[in-house]
mmCIF file of N, CA, C and O and ligand atoms in Angstrom:
data_model
loop_
_atom_site.group_PDB
_atom_site.id
_atom_site.type_symbol
_atom_site.label_atom_id
_atom_site.label_comp_id
_atom_site.label_asym_id
_atom_site.label_seq_id
_atom_site.Cartn_x
_atom_site.Cartn_y
_atom_site.Cartn_z
ATOM 1 N N MET H 18 121.771 27.075 143.268
ATOM 2 C CA MET H 18 120.997 26.307 141.891
ATOM 3 C C MET H 18 119.830 27.061 141.715
ATOM 4 O O MET H 18 119.315 26.397 142.739
ATOM 5 N N ALA H 19 120.149 28.190 140.955
ATOM 6 C CA ALA H 19 118.819 28.952 140.830
ATOM 7 C C ALA H 19 117.539 28.362 139.731
ATOM 8 O O ALA H 19 118.384 28.358 138.451
ATOM 9 N N MET H 20 116.504 27.634 140.100
ATOM 10 C CA MET H 20 115.608 26.938 139.204
ATOM 11 C C MET H 20 115.493 28.139 137.779
ATOM 12 O O MET H 20 115.261 28.046 137.259
ATOM 13 N N SER H 21 114.667 28.996 138.669
ATOM 14 C CA SER H 21 114.210 29.761 137.977
ATOM 15 C C SER H 21 114.834 31.571 138.189
ATOM 16 O O SER H 21 114.855 32.047 139.061
ATOM 17 N N PRO H 22 115.586 31.243 137.001
ATOM 18 C CA PRO H 22 116.175 32.824 136.745
ATOM 19 C C PRO H 22 115.755 34.072 136.825
ATOM 20 O O PRO H 22 116.340 35.090 136.955
ATOM 21 N N GLY H 23 114.137 33.924 136.310
ATOM 22 C CA GLY H 23 113.209 35.103 136.318
ATOM 23 C C GLY H 23 113.839 35.803 135.351
ATOM 24 O O GLY H 23 114.191 35.715 134.415
ATOM 25 N N VAL H 24 112.709 36.792 135.382
ATOM 26 C CA VAL H 24 113.145 37.930 133.898
ATOM 27 C C VAL H 24 112.848 38.950 134.628
ATOM 28 O O VAL H 24 112.932 39.567 135.568
ATOM 29 N N THR H 25 113.965 39.737 133.457
ATOM 30 C CA THR H 25 114.010 41.031 133.918
ATOM 31 C C THR H 25 113.868 42.187 132.838
ATOM 32 O O THR H 25 113.575 41.673 131.673
ATOM 33 N N CYS H 26 113.464 43.265 133.680
ATOM 34 C CA CYS H 26 112.669 44.250 132.791
ATOM 35 C C CYS H 26 113.566 44.738 131.615
ATOM 36 O O CYS H 26 114.587 45.371 131.809
ATOM 37 N N ARG H 27 112.829 45.109 130.771
ATOM 38 C CA ARG H 27 113.197 45.432 129.769
ATOM 39 C C ARG H 27 113.827 46.786 129.497
ATOM 40 O O ARG H 27 114.641 47.887 128.837
ATOM 41 N N GLN H 28 112.766 47.722 130.504
ATOM 42 C CA GLN H 28 112.711 48.956 130.650
ATOM 43 C C GLN H 28 114.078 49.502 131.865
ATOM 44 O O GLN H 28 114.895 50.431 131.395
ATOM 45 N N CYS H 29 114.205 48.983 132.870
ATOM 46 C CA CYS H 29 114.984 49.311 133.853
ATOM 47 C C CYS H 29 115.597 48.317 133.900
ATOM 48 O O CYS H 29 116.637 48.831 135.269
ATOM 49 N N GLY H 30 115.628 47.038 133.996
ATOM 50 C CA GLY H 30 116.564 45.653 134.542
ATOM 51 C C GLY H 30 116.336 45.061 135.742
ATOM 52 O O GLY H 30 116.932 44.882 136.158
ATOM 53 N N GLY H 31 115.269 45.654 136.023
ATOM 54 C CA GLY H 31 115.034 45.535 137.412
ATOM 55 C C GLY H 31 113.866 43.726 137.316
ATOM 56 O O GLY H 31 113.994 43.372 136.273
ATOM 57 N N GLN H 32 113.915 43.137 138.715
ATOM 58 C CA GLN H 32 113.241 42.035 138.734
ATOM 59 C C GLN H 32 111.521 41.951 138.808
ATOM 60 O O GLN H 32 111.408 42.713 139.005
ATOM 61 N N MET H 33 110.875 41.206 137.182
ATOM 62 C CA MET H 33 109.980 40.996 136.717
ATOM 63 C C MET H 33 109.079 39.856 138.163
ATOM 64 O O MET H 33 109.771 38.676 138.367
ATOM 65 N N ALA H 34 108.361 40.296 138.267
ATOM 66 C CA ALA H 34 107.016 39.283 139.206
ATOM 67 C C ALA H 34 105.829 39.014 138.385
ATOM 68 O O ALA H 34 105.349 39.441 137.725
ATOM 69 N N ARG H 35 105.448 37.901 138.284
ATOM 70 C CA ARG H 35 104.390 37.184 138.012
ATOM 71 C C ARG H 35 102.964 37.286 138.468
ATOM 72 O O ARG H 35 102.911 37.560 139.402
ATOM 73 N N THR H 36 102.231 37.772 137.766
ATOM 74 C CA THR H 36 100.849 38.214 138.101
ATOM 75 C C THR H 36 99.884 38.267 137.087
ATOM 76 O O THR H 36 100.003 38.094 136.521
ATOM 77 N N THR H 37 98.735 38.691 137.741
ATOM 78 C CA THR H 37 97.428 38.668 136.488
ATOM 79 C C THR H 37 97.070 40.176 136.674
ATOM 80 O O THR H 37 97.383 40.699 138.034
ATOM 81 N N ARG H 38 95.996 40.400 135.154
ATOM 82 C CA ARG H 38 95.355 41.924 135.330
ATOM 83 C C ARG H 38 94.444 41.271 134.518
ATOM 84 O O ARG H 38 94.322 40.739 133.812
ATOM 85 N N THR H 39 93.052 42.056 134.960
ATOM 86 C CA THR H 39 92.235 42.145 134.481
ATOM 87 C C THR H 39 92.093 43.284 133.571
ATOM 88 O O THR H 39 92.176 44.331 133.656
ATOM 89 N N GLN H 40 91.679 42.581 132.192
ATOM 90 C CA GLN H 40 91.540 43.378 131.279
ATOM 91 C C GLN H 40 90.485 44.196 130.868
ATOM 92 O O GLN H 40 89.349 43.085 130.859
ATOM 93 N N ARG H 41 89.835 45.018 131.053
ATOM 94 C CA ARG H 41 88.636 45.547 130.572
ATOM 95 C C ARG H 41 88.415 45.765 129.043
ATOM 96 O O ARG H 41 89.352 46.599 128.580
ATOM 97 N N ASN H 42 86.815 45.594 128.528
ATOM 98 C CA ASN H 42 86.955 45.968 127.144
ATOM 99 C C ASN H 42 85.697 47.049 127.187
ATOM 100 O O ASN H 42 84.555 46.253 127.506
ATOM 101 N N TYR H 43 85.553 47.912 127.489
ATOM 102 C CA TYR H 43 84.396 48.886 127.506
ATOM 103 C C TYR H 43 83.324 48.333 126.878
ATOM 104 O O TYR H 43 82.250 48.692 127.086
ATOM 105 N N GLY H 44 83.761 48.629 125.564
ATOM 106 C CA GLY H 44 82.862 48.298 124.413
ATOM 107 C C GLY H 44 81.880 47.006 124.632
ATOM 108 O O GLY H 44 80.883 46.937 124.041
ATOM 109 N N LEU H 45 82.440 45.853 124.413
ATOM 110 C CA LEU H 45 81.848 44.973 125.368
ATOM 111 C C LEU H 45 81.160 44.806 126.205
ATOM 112 O O LEU H 45 79.676 44.836 126.818
ATOM 113 N N GLN H 46 80.941 45.342 127.614
ATOM 114 C CA GLN H 46 80.570 46.138 128.568
ATOM 115 C C GLN H 46 79.571 46.811 128.961
ATOM 116 O O GLN H 46 78.332 46.636 129.072
ATOM 117 N N VAL H 47 79.443 47.910 127.301
ATOM 118 C CA VAL H 47 78.520 48.453 126.807
ATOM 119 C C VAL H 47 77.126 48.010 126.394
ATOM 120 O O VAL H 47 76.342 47.391 126.489
ATOM 121 N N LEU H 48 77.942 46.619 126.332
ATOM 122 C CA LEU H 48 77.272 45.812 125.060
ATOM 123 C C LEU H 48 76.398 44.814 126.242
ATOM 124 O O LEU H 48 74.770 43.990 125.817
ATOM 125 N N ALA H 49 77.186 44.514 126.931
ATOM 126 C CA ALA H 49 76.495 43.351 127.605
ATOM 127 C C ALA H 49 75.610 43.835 128.596
ATOM 128 O O ALA H 49 74.916 42.915 129.271
ATOM 129 N N ALA H 50 75.798 44.744 128.996
ATOM 130 C CA ALA H 50 74.520 45.406 130.293
ATOM 131 C C ALA H 50 73.499 45.842 129.969
ATOM 132 O O ALA H 50 72.251 44.466 130.263
ATOM 133 N N PRO H 51 72.916 45.306 128.933
ATOM 134 C CA PRO H 51 70.968 45.357 128.010
ATOM 135 C C PRO H 51 71.472 43.860 128.515
ATOM 136 O O PRO H 51 69.873 42.935 128.674
ATOM 137 N N LEU H 52 72.153 43.328 127.426
ATOM 138 C CA LEU H 52 72.213 41.961 127.609
ATOM 139 C C LEU H 52 71.764 40.757 128.911
ATOM 140 O O LEU H 52 71.036 39.892 128.842
ATOM 141 N N CYS H 53 72.700 41.509 129.872
ATOM 142 C CA CYS H 53 72.162 40.968 131.472
ATOM 143 C C CYS H 53 70.811 41.167 132.117
ATOM 144 O O CYS H 53 70.591 40.272 132.275
ATOM 145 N N LEU H 54 70.614 42.710 131.849
ATOM 146 C CA LEU H 54 69.197 42.729 132.613
ATOM 147 C C LEU H 54 68.135 41.402 131.272
ATOM 148 O O LEU H 54 67.208 41.583 131.907
ATOM 149 N N LEU H 55 68.264 41.620 129.978
ATOM 150 C CA LEU H 55 67.639 40.944 129.086
ATOM 151 C C LEU H 55 67.699 39.582 129.829
ATOM 152 O O LEU H 55 66.536 38.922 130.194
ATOM 153 N N GLY H 56 69.046 38.807 129.979
ATOM 154 C CA GLY H 56 69.079 37.512 130.203
ATOM 155 C C GLY H 56 68.057 37.149 132.397
ATOM 156 O O GLY H 56 67.249 36.617 131.989
ATOM 157 N N LEU H 57 68.219 38.531 132.432
ATOM 158 C CA LEU H 57 67.851 38.337 133.715
ATOM 159 C C LEU H 57 66.001 38.649 134.138
ATOM 160 O O LEU H 57 65.222 37.902 134.573
ATOM 161 N N ALA H 58 65.744 39.104 132.777
ATOM 162 C CA ALA H 58 63.964 39.745 132.934
ATOM 163 C C ALA H 58 63.513 38.349 132.218
ATOM 164 O O ALA H 58 62.514 38.214 132.905
ATOM 165 N N VAL H 59 64.482 37.579 131.484
ATOM 166 C CA VAL H 59 63.929 36.345 131.041
ATOM 167 C C VAL H 59 63.621 34.722 131.907
ATOM 168 O O VAL H 59 62.990 34.608 132.411
ATOM 169 N N ALA H 60 65.624 35.252 133.307
ATOM 170 C CA ALA H 60 64.748 34.579 134.554
ATOM 171 C C ALA H 60 63.586 34.793 134.852
ATOM 172 O O ALA H 60 62.893 33.658 135.647
ATOM 173 N N VAL H 61 63.353 36.410 135.313
ATOM 174 C CA VAL H 61 62.386 36.166 136.116
ATOM 175 C C VAL H 61 60.869 35.790 135.503
ATOM 176 O O VAL H 61 59.942 35.358 136.333
ATOM 177 N N THR H 62 60.883 36.084 134.169
ATOM 178 C CA THR H 62 60.042 35.381 133.574
ATOM 179 C C THR H 62 59.767 33.698 133.246
ATOM 180 O O THR H 62 58.374 33.400 133.879
ATOM 181 N N GLY H 63 60.542 33.713 133.497
ATOM 182 C CA GLY H 63 60.243 31.751 133.296
ATOM 183 C C GLY H 63 60.190 31.180 135.003
ATOM 184 O O GLY H 63 59.309 30.458 135.223
ATOM 185 N N ALA H 64 60.542 31.924 135.695
ATOM 186 C CA ALA H 64 60.250 31.692 137.250
ATOM 187 C C ALA H 64 58.722 32.057 137.455
ATOM 188 O O ALA H 64 58.539 31.399 137.972
ATOM 189 N N GLY H 65 58.440 33.353 136.933
ATOM 190 C CA GLY H 65 57.018 33.461 137.033
ATOM 191 C C GLY H 65 56.209 32.490 136.572
ATOM 192 O O GLY H 65 55.101 32.207 137.049
ATOM 193 N N MET H 66 56.805 32.122 135.385
ATOM 194 C CA MET H 66 55.436 31.514 134.338
ATOM 195 C C MET H 66 55.743 29.828 134.726
ATOM 196 O O MET H 66 54.391 29.389 135.086
ATOM 197 N N THR H 67 56.975 29.645 135.729
ATOM 198 C CA THR H 67 56.676 28.292 136.118
ATOM 199 C C THR H 67 55.904 28.523 137.514
ATOM 200 O O THR H 67 54.906 27.410 137.622
ATOM 201 N N VAL H 68 55.792 29.561 138.606
ATOM 202 C CA VAL H 68 55.047 29.711 139.631
ATOM 203 C C VAL H 68 53.366 29.220 139.163
ATOM 204 O O VAL H 68 52.746 28.607 139.296
ATOM 205 N N ALA H 69 53.214 30.221 137.337
ATOM 206 C CA ALA H 69 52.041 30.512 137.113
ATOM 207 C C ALA H 69 51.131 28.193 136.660
ATOM 208 O O ALA H 69 50.374 28.349 136.652
ATOM 209 N N ALA H 70 51.944 28.269 135.591
ATOM 210 C CA ALA H 70 52.144 26.977 135.952
ATOM 211 C C ALA H 70 51.839 25.783 137.165
ATOM 212 O O ALA H 70 51.095 25.208 136.803
ATOM 213 N N THR H 71 52.631 26.096 137.936
ATOM 214 C CA THR H 71 52.472 25.160 139.152
ATOM 215 C C THR H 71 51.143 25.239 139.766
ATOM 216 O O THR H 71 50.343 24.321 140.263
ATOM 217 N N ARG H 72 50.277 27.115 139.365
ATOM 218 C CA ARG H 72 49.223 26.967 140.015
ATOM 219 C C ARG H 72 48.121 26.098 139.225
ATOM 220 O O ARG H 72 47.333 26.155 140.058
ATOM 221 N N ARG H 73 48.394 26.406 138.113
ATOM 222 C CA ARG H 73 47.413 25.804 137.113
ATOM 223 C C ARG H 73 47.262 24.533 137.172
ATOM 224 O O ARG H 73 46.200 23.602 137.229
ATOM 225 N N TYR H 74 48.616 23.100 137.240
ATOM 226 C CA TYR H 74 48.627 22.003 137.597
ATOM 227 C C TYR H 74 48.055 22.348 138.624
ATOM 228 O O TYR H 74 46.777 21.035 139.482
ATOM 229 N N ALA H 75 48.215 22.789 140.220
ATOM 230 C CA ALA H 75 47.430 22.348 141.309
ATOM 231 C C ALA H 75 45.918 22.656 141.363
ATOM 232 O O ALA H 75 44.871 22.047 142.055
ATOM 233 N N ALA H 76 45.457 23.713 140.250
ATOM 234 C CA ALA H 76 43.981 23.702 140.008
ATOM 235 C C ALA H 76 43.632 22.354 139.313
ATOM 236 O O ALA H 76 42.287 22.566 139.106
ATOM 237 N N GLY H 77 44.219 21.311 138.516
ATOM 238 C CA GLY H 77 43.725 20.544 138.143
ATOM 239 C C GLY H 77 43.926 20.375 136.590
ATOM 240 O O GLY H 77 43.591 19.275 136.266
ATOM 241 N N ALA H 78 44.655 21.479 136.028
ATOM 242 C CA ALA H 78 45.026 20.989 134.943
ATOM 243 C C ALA H 78 46.469 20.206 134.456
ATOM 244 O O ALA H 78 47.729 20.557 134.345
ATOM 245 N N GLN H 79 45.919 19.465 134.101
ATOM 246 C CA GLN H 79 47.069 17.897 133.672
ATOM 247 C C GLN H 79 48.502 18.602 132.894
ATOM 248 O O GLN H 79 49.771 18.814 133.059
ATOM 249 N N SER H 80 47.455 19.335 132.221
ATOM 250 C CA SER H 80 48.177 19.717 130.618
ATOM 251 C C SER H 80 49.486 20.990 131.116
ATOM 252 O O SER H 80 50.963 20.752 130.509
ATOM 253 N N ALA H 81 48.717 21.474 132.272
ATOM 254 C CA ALA H 81 50.388 22.613 132.922
ATOM 255 C C ALA H 81 51.599 21.749 133.254
ATOM 256 O O ALA H 81 53.031 22.574 132.996
ATOM 257 N N ILE H 82 52.090 20.810 133.706
ATOM 258 C CA ILE H 82 53.030 19.795 133.859
ATOM 259 C C ILE H 82 53.977 19.984 132.784
ATOM 260 O O ILE H 82 55.058 19.945 132.850
ATOM 261 N N THR H 83 53.938 19.894 130.951
ATOM 262 C CA THR H 83 54.234 20.038 130.533
ATOM 263 C C THR H 83 54.832 21.534 130.188
ATOM 264 O O THR H 83 56.079 20.866 129.643
ATOM 265 N N HIS H 84 53.793 22.034 130.389
ATOM 266 C CA HIS H 84 55.104 23.594 129.936
ATOM 267 C C HIS H 84 55.794 23.869 131.016
ATOM 268 O O HIS H 84 56.624 25.226 130.867
ATOM 269 N N MET H 85 55.896 23.185 132.279
ATOM 270 C CA MET H 85 56.480 23.699 133.393
ATOM 271 C C MET H 85 58.138 23.145 132.989
ATOM 272 O O MET H 85 58.836 24.181 133.319
ATOM 273 N N ALA H 86 58.079 22.378 132.608
ATOM 274 C CA ALA H 86 59.535 22.156 132.121
ATOM 275 C C ALA H 86 60.397 23.021 131.296
ATOM 276 O O ALA H 86 61.304 23.195 131.406
ATOM 277 N N PHE H 87 59.321 23.572 130.012
ATOM 278 C CA PHE H 87 59.620 24.726 129.477
ATOM 279 C C PHE H 87 60.100 25.901 130.159
ATOM 280 O O PHE H 87 61.029 26.493 129.785
ATOM 281 N N ASP H 88 59.231 26.678 131.247
ATOM 282 C CA ASP H 88 59.130 27.813 132.012
ATOM 283 C C ASP H 88 60.710 27.569 132.786
ATOM 284 O O ASP H 88 61.243 28.493 132.861
ATOM 285 N N ILE H 89 60.682 26.482 133.368
ATOM 286 C CA ILE H 89 62.270 26.313 134.467
ATOM 287 C C ILE H 89 63.195 26.436 133.328
ATOM 288 O O ILE H 89 64.239 27.049 133.842
ATOM 289 N N SER H 90 63.330 25.664 132.095
ATOM 290 C CA SER H 90 64.613 25.381 131.370
ATOM 291 C C SER H 90 64.516 26.943 131.081
ATOM 292 O O SER H 90 65.226 27.275 130.748
ATOM 293 N N LEU H 91 63.288 27.710 130.607
ATOM 294 C CA LEU H 91 63.356 29.567 130.244
ATOM 295 C C LEU H 91 64.585 30.442 131.138
ATOM 296 O O LEU H 91 64.824 30.949 130.736
ATOM 297 N N GLY H 92 63.989 30.162 132.601
ATOM 298 C CA GLY H 92 64.191 30.481 133.553
ATOM 299 C C GLY H 92 65.883 30.345 133.677
ATOM 300 O O GLY H 92 66.235 31.068 134.185
ATOM 301 N N VAL H 93 65.874 28.770 133.890
ATOM 302 C CA VAL H 93 67.733 28.633 134.004
ATOM 303 C C VAL H 93 68.537 29.267 132.497
ATOM 304 O O VAL H 93 69.265 29.699 132.862
ATOM 305 N N ALA H 94 67.399 28.922 131.546
ATOM 306 C CA ALA H 94 68.484 29.506 129.842
ATOM 307 C C ALA H 94 68.242 31.338 131.154
ATOM 308 O O ALA H 94 69.836 31.911 130.585
ATOM 309 N N GLY H 95 67.844 31.859 130.907
ATOM 310 C CA GLY H 95 67.948 33.092 131.217
ATOM 311 C C GLY H 95 69.506 33.685 132.342
ATOM 312 O O GLY H 95 69.448 34.478 132.058
ATOM 313 N N LEU H 96 69.001 32.683 133.231
ATOM 314 C CA LEU H 96 70.366 32.992 134.482
ATOM 315 C C LEU H 96 71.261 33.011 133.827
ATOM 316 O O LEU H 96 72.548 33.900 134.029
ATOM 317 N N PHE H 97 72.004 32.145 132.937
ATOM 318 C CA PHE H 97 73.038 31.297 132.388
ATOM 319 C C PHE H 97 73.434 32.265 131.472
ATOM 320 O O PHE H 97 74.627 33.465 131.499
ATOM 321 N N LEU H 98 72.498 32.902 130.567
ATOM 322 C CA LEU H 98 73.157 34.386 129.747
ATOM 323 C C LEU H 98 73.427 35.504 130.491
ATOM 324 O O LEU H 98 74.124 35.940 129.996
ATOM 325 N N ALA H 99 72.218 36.082 132.010
ATOM 326 C CA ALA H 99 72.956 37.182 132.391
ATOM 327 C C ALA H 99 73.758 36.943 133.448
ATOM 328 O O ALA H 99 75.410 37.586 132.733
ATOM 329 N N ILE H 100 74.431 36.105 133.224
ATOM 330 C CA ILE H 100 76.007 35.232 134.085
ATOM 331 C C ILE H 100 76.892 35.444 133.324
ATOM 332 O O ILE H 100 78.098 35.772 133.306
ATOM 333 N N GLY H 101 76.468 34.747 131.944
ATOM 334 C CA GLY H 101 77.461 34.484 130.899
ATOM 335 C C GLY H 101 78.137 35.619 130.557
ATOM 336 O O GLY H 101 79.301 36.188 130.472
ATOM 337 N N VAL H 102 76.918 36.949 130.272
ATOM 338 C CA VAL H 102 77.220 38.268 130.212
ATOM 339 C C VAL H 102 77.934 38.851 130.786
ATOM 340 O O VAL H 102 78.491 39.855 130.686
ATOM 341 N N ALA H 103 77.593 39.212 132.037
ATOM 342 C CA ALA H 103 78.292 39.547 132.709
ATOM 343 C C ALA H 103 79.518 39.497 132.877
ATOM 344 O O ALA H 103 80.767 40.046 133.387
ATOM 345 N N ARG H 104 80.070 38.215 132.973
ATOM 346 C CA ARG H 104 81.771 38.351 132.505
ATOM 347 C C ARG H 104 82.485 38.830 131.202
ATOM 348 O O ARG H 104 83.805 39.037 131.317
ATOM 349 N N LEU H 105 81.490 38.800 130.261
ATOM 350 C CA LEU H 105 82.081 40.102 129.070
ATOM 351 C C LEU H 105 82.443 41.011 129.056
ATOM 352 O O LEU H 105 82.463 41.832 130.175
ATOM 353 N N GLY H 106 83.580 41.078 128.511
ATOM 354 C CA GLY H 106 84.208 42.658 128.527
ATOM 355 C C GLY H 106 84.993 42.226 129.632
ATOM 356 O O GLY H 106 85.741 43.659 130.396
ATOM 357 N N HIS H 107 85.534 41.460 130.598
ATOM 358 C CA HIS H 107 86.423 41.532 131.551
ATOM 359 C C HIS H 107 87.678 39.824 131.454
ATOM 360 O O HIS H 107 86.655 38.704 131.526
ATOM 361 N N LYS H 108 88.823 40.239 130.961
ATOM 362 C CA LYS H 108 89.376 39.104 130.376
ATOM 363 C C LYS H 108 91.048 38.888 131.453
ATOM 364 O O LYS H 108 91.784 40.072 131.742
ATOM 365 N N LYS H 109 90.734 38.118 132.196
ATOM 366 C CA LYS H 109 92.239 37.876 133.123
ATOM 367 C C LYS H 109 93.406 37.168 132.310
ATOM 368 O O LYS H 109 93.027 36.529 131.309
ATOM 369 N N GLN H 110 94.475 37.925 132.478
ATOM 370 C CA GLN H 110 95.528 37.800 131.363
ATOM 371 C C GLN H 110 96.739 37.456 132.733
ATOM 372 O O GLN H 110 97.058 38.245 133.726
ATOM 373 N N ASP H 111 97.754 36.687 132.018
ATOM 374 C CA ASP H 111 98.822 36.566 133.041
ATOM 375 C C ASP H 111 100.215 37.171 132.735
ATOM 376 O O ASP H 111 100.229 37.184 131.576
ATOM 377 N N ILE H 112 101.082 37.691 133.284
ATOM 378 C CA ILE H 112 101.746 38.650 132.966
ATOM 379 C C ILE H 112 102.753 38.436 134.029
ATOM 380 O O ILE H 112 102.672 38.475 134.629
ATOM 381 N N TRP H 113 103.811 39.214 133.045
ATOM 382 C CA TRP H 113 104.861 39.894 134.070
ATOM 383 C C TRP H 113 104.757 41.290 134.205
ATOM 384 O O TRP H 113 104.836 41.479 133.310
ATOM 385 N N ARG H 114 105.440 41.528 135.138
ATOM 386 C CA ARG H 114 105.199 43.216 135.536
ATOM 387 C C ARG H 114 106.270 43.396 136.174
ATOM 388 O O ARG H 114 106.961 42.700 137.381
ATOM 389 N N CYS H 115 107.276 44.542 136.235
ATOM 390 C CA CYS H 115 108.157 45.039 136.864
ATOM 391 C C CYS H 115 107.604 45.934 137.974
ATOM 392 O O CYS H 115 106.942 47.087 137.455
ATOM 393 N N PRO H 116 107.926 45.667 139.141
ATOM 394 C CA PRO H 116 107.355 46.334 140.366
ATOM 395 C C PRO H 116 108.117 47.619 140.442
ATOM 396 O O PRO H 116 107.253 48.580 140.922
ATOM 397 N N ALA H 117 109.060 47.670 139.836
ATOM 398 C CA ALA H 117 109.762 49.429 139.975
ATOM 399 C C ALA H 117 108.868 49.963 138.816
ATOM 400 O O ALA H 117 108.708 51.180 139.198
ATOM 401 N N CYS H 118 108.790 49.820 137.576
ATOM 402 C CA CYS H 118 108.434 50.929 136.825
ATOM 403 C C CYS H 118 107.332 50.630 136.225
ATOM 404 O O CYS H 118 106.923 51.320 135.103
ATOM 405 N N GLY H 119 106.773 49.360 136.258
ATOM 406 C CA GLY H 119 105.496 49.259 136.277
ATOM 407 C C GLY H 119 105.075 48.420 134.443
ATOM 408 O O GLY H 119 104.064 48.289 133.940
ATOM 409 N N TYR H 120 106.408 48.573 134.046
ATOM 410 C CA TYR H 120 106.555 47.818 132.688
ATOM 411 C C TYR H 120 105.845 46.195 132.681
ATOM 412 O O TYR H 120 106.154 45.599 133.911
ATOM 413 N N PHE H 121 105.028 46.035 131.866
ATOM 414 C CA PHE H 121 104.352 44.645 132.050
ATOM 415 C C PHE H 121 104.184 44.014 130.389
ATOM 416 O O PHE H 121 104.166 44.882 129.349
ATOM 417 N N PHE H 122 104.159 42.941 130.345
ATOM 418 C CA PHE H 122 104.269 42.192 129.009
ATOM 419 C C PHE H 122 103.569 40.845 129.343
ATOM 420 O O PHE H 122 103.539 40.143 130.562
ATOM 421 N N GLU H 123 102.669 40.246 128.258
ATOM 422 C CA GLU H 123 101.818 38.654 128.479
ATOM 423 C C GLU H 123 102.419 37.945 128.664
ATOM 424 O O GLU H 123 104.291 37.481 127.937
ATOM 425 N N ARG H 124 102.313 36.924 129.582
ATOM 426 C CA ARG H 124 103.168 35.380 129.527
ATOM 427 C C ARG H 124 102.682 34.219 128.329
ATOM 428 O O ARG H 124 101.472 34.563 128.631
ATOM 429 N N ALA H 125 103.665 33.617 128.093
ATOM 430 C CA ALA H 125 103.284 32.579 127.050
ATOM 431 C C ALA H 125 102.382 31.632 127.825
ATOM 432 O O ALA H 125 102.642 31.143 129.287
HETATM 433 ZN ZN1 ZN O 29 111.104 47.903 134.740
#
């Protein structure tokens, strides 16, 4: 009782195997690189501003505490931007691949 009959290769008739491949989009990657750096710069700026606000607050400036929330949000947003953008241009794809001839197509 063969539950999974498998998929035969259209090119050579061999047995195809389930696998994944990473699809790269170089255009997006080129675009993502400066955006990733921008995100990191924003994160560092946010962290620096948070430290500065902490110092002002420690020095007795009560208003600095309200700025701190914004500074932390800025830092976190920058970090998320950097991480999100770094994943641009990489797409994981489920495919059937023939180990014999290399022919593949996308799995539904
Ligand atoms: Zn094949």
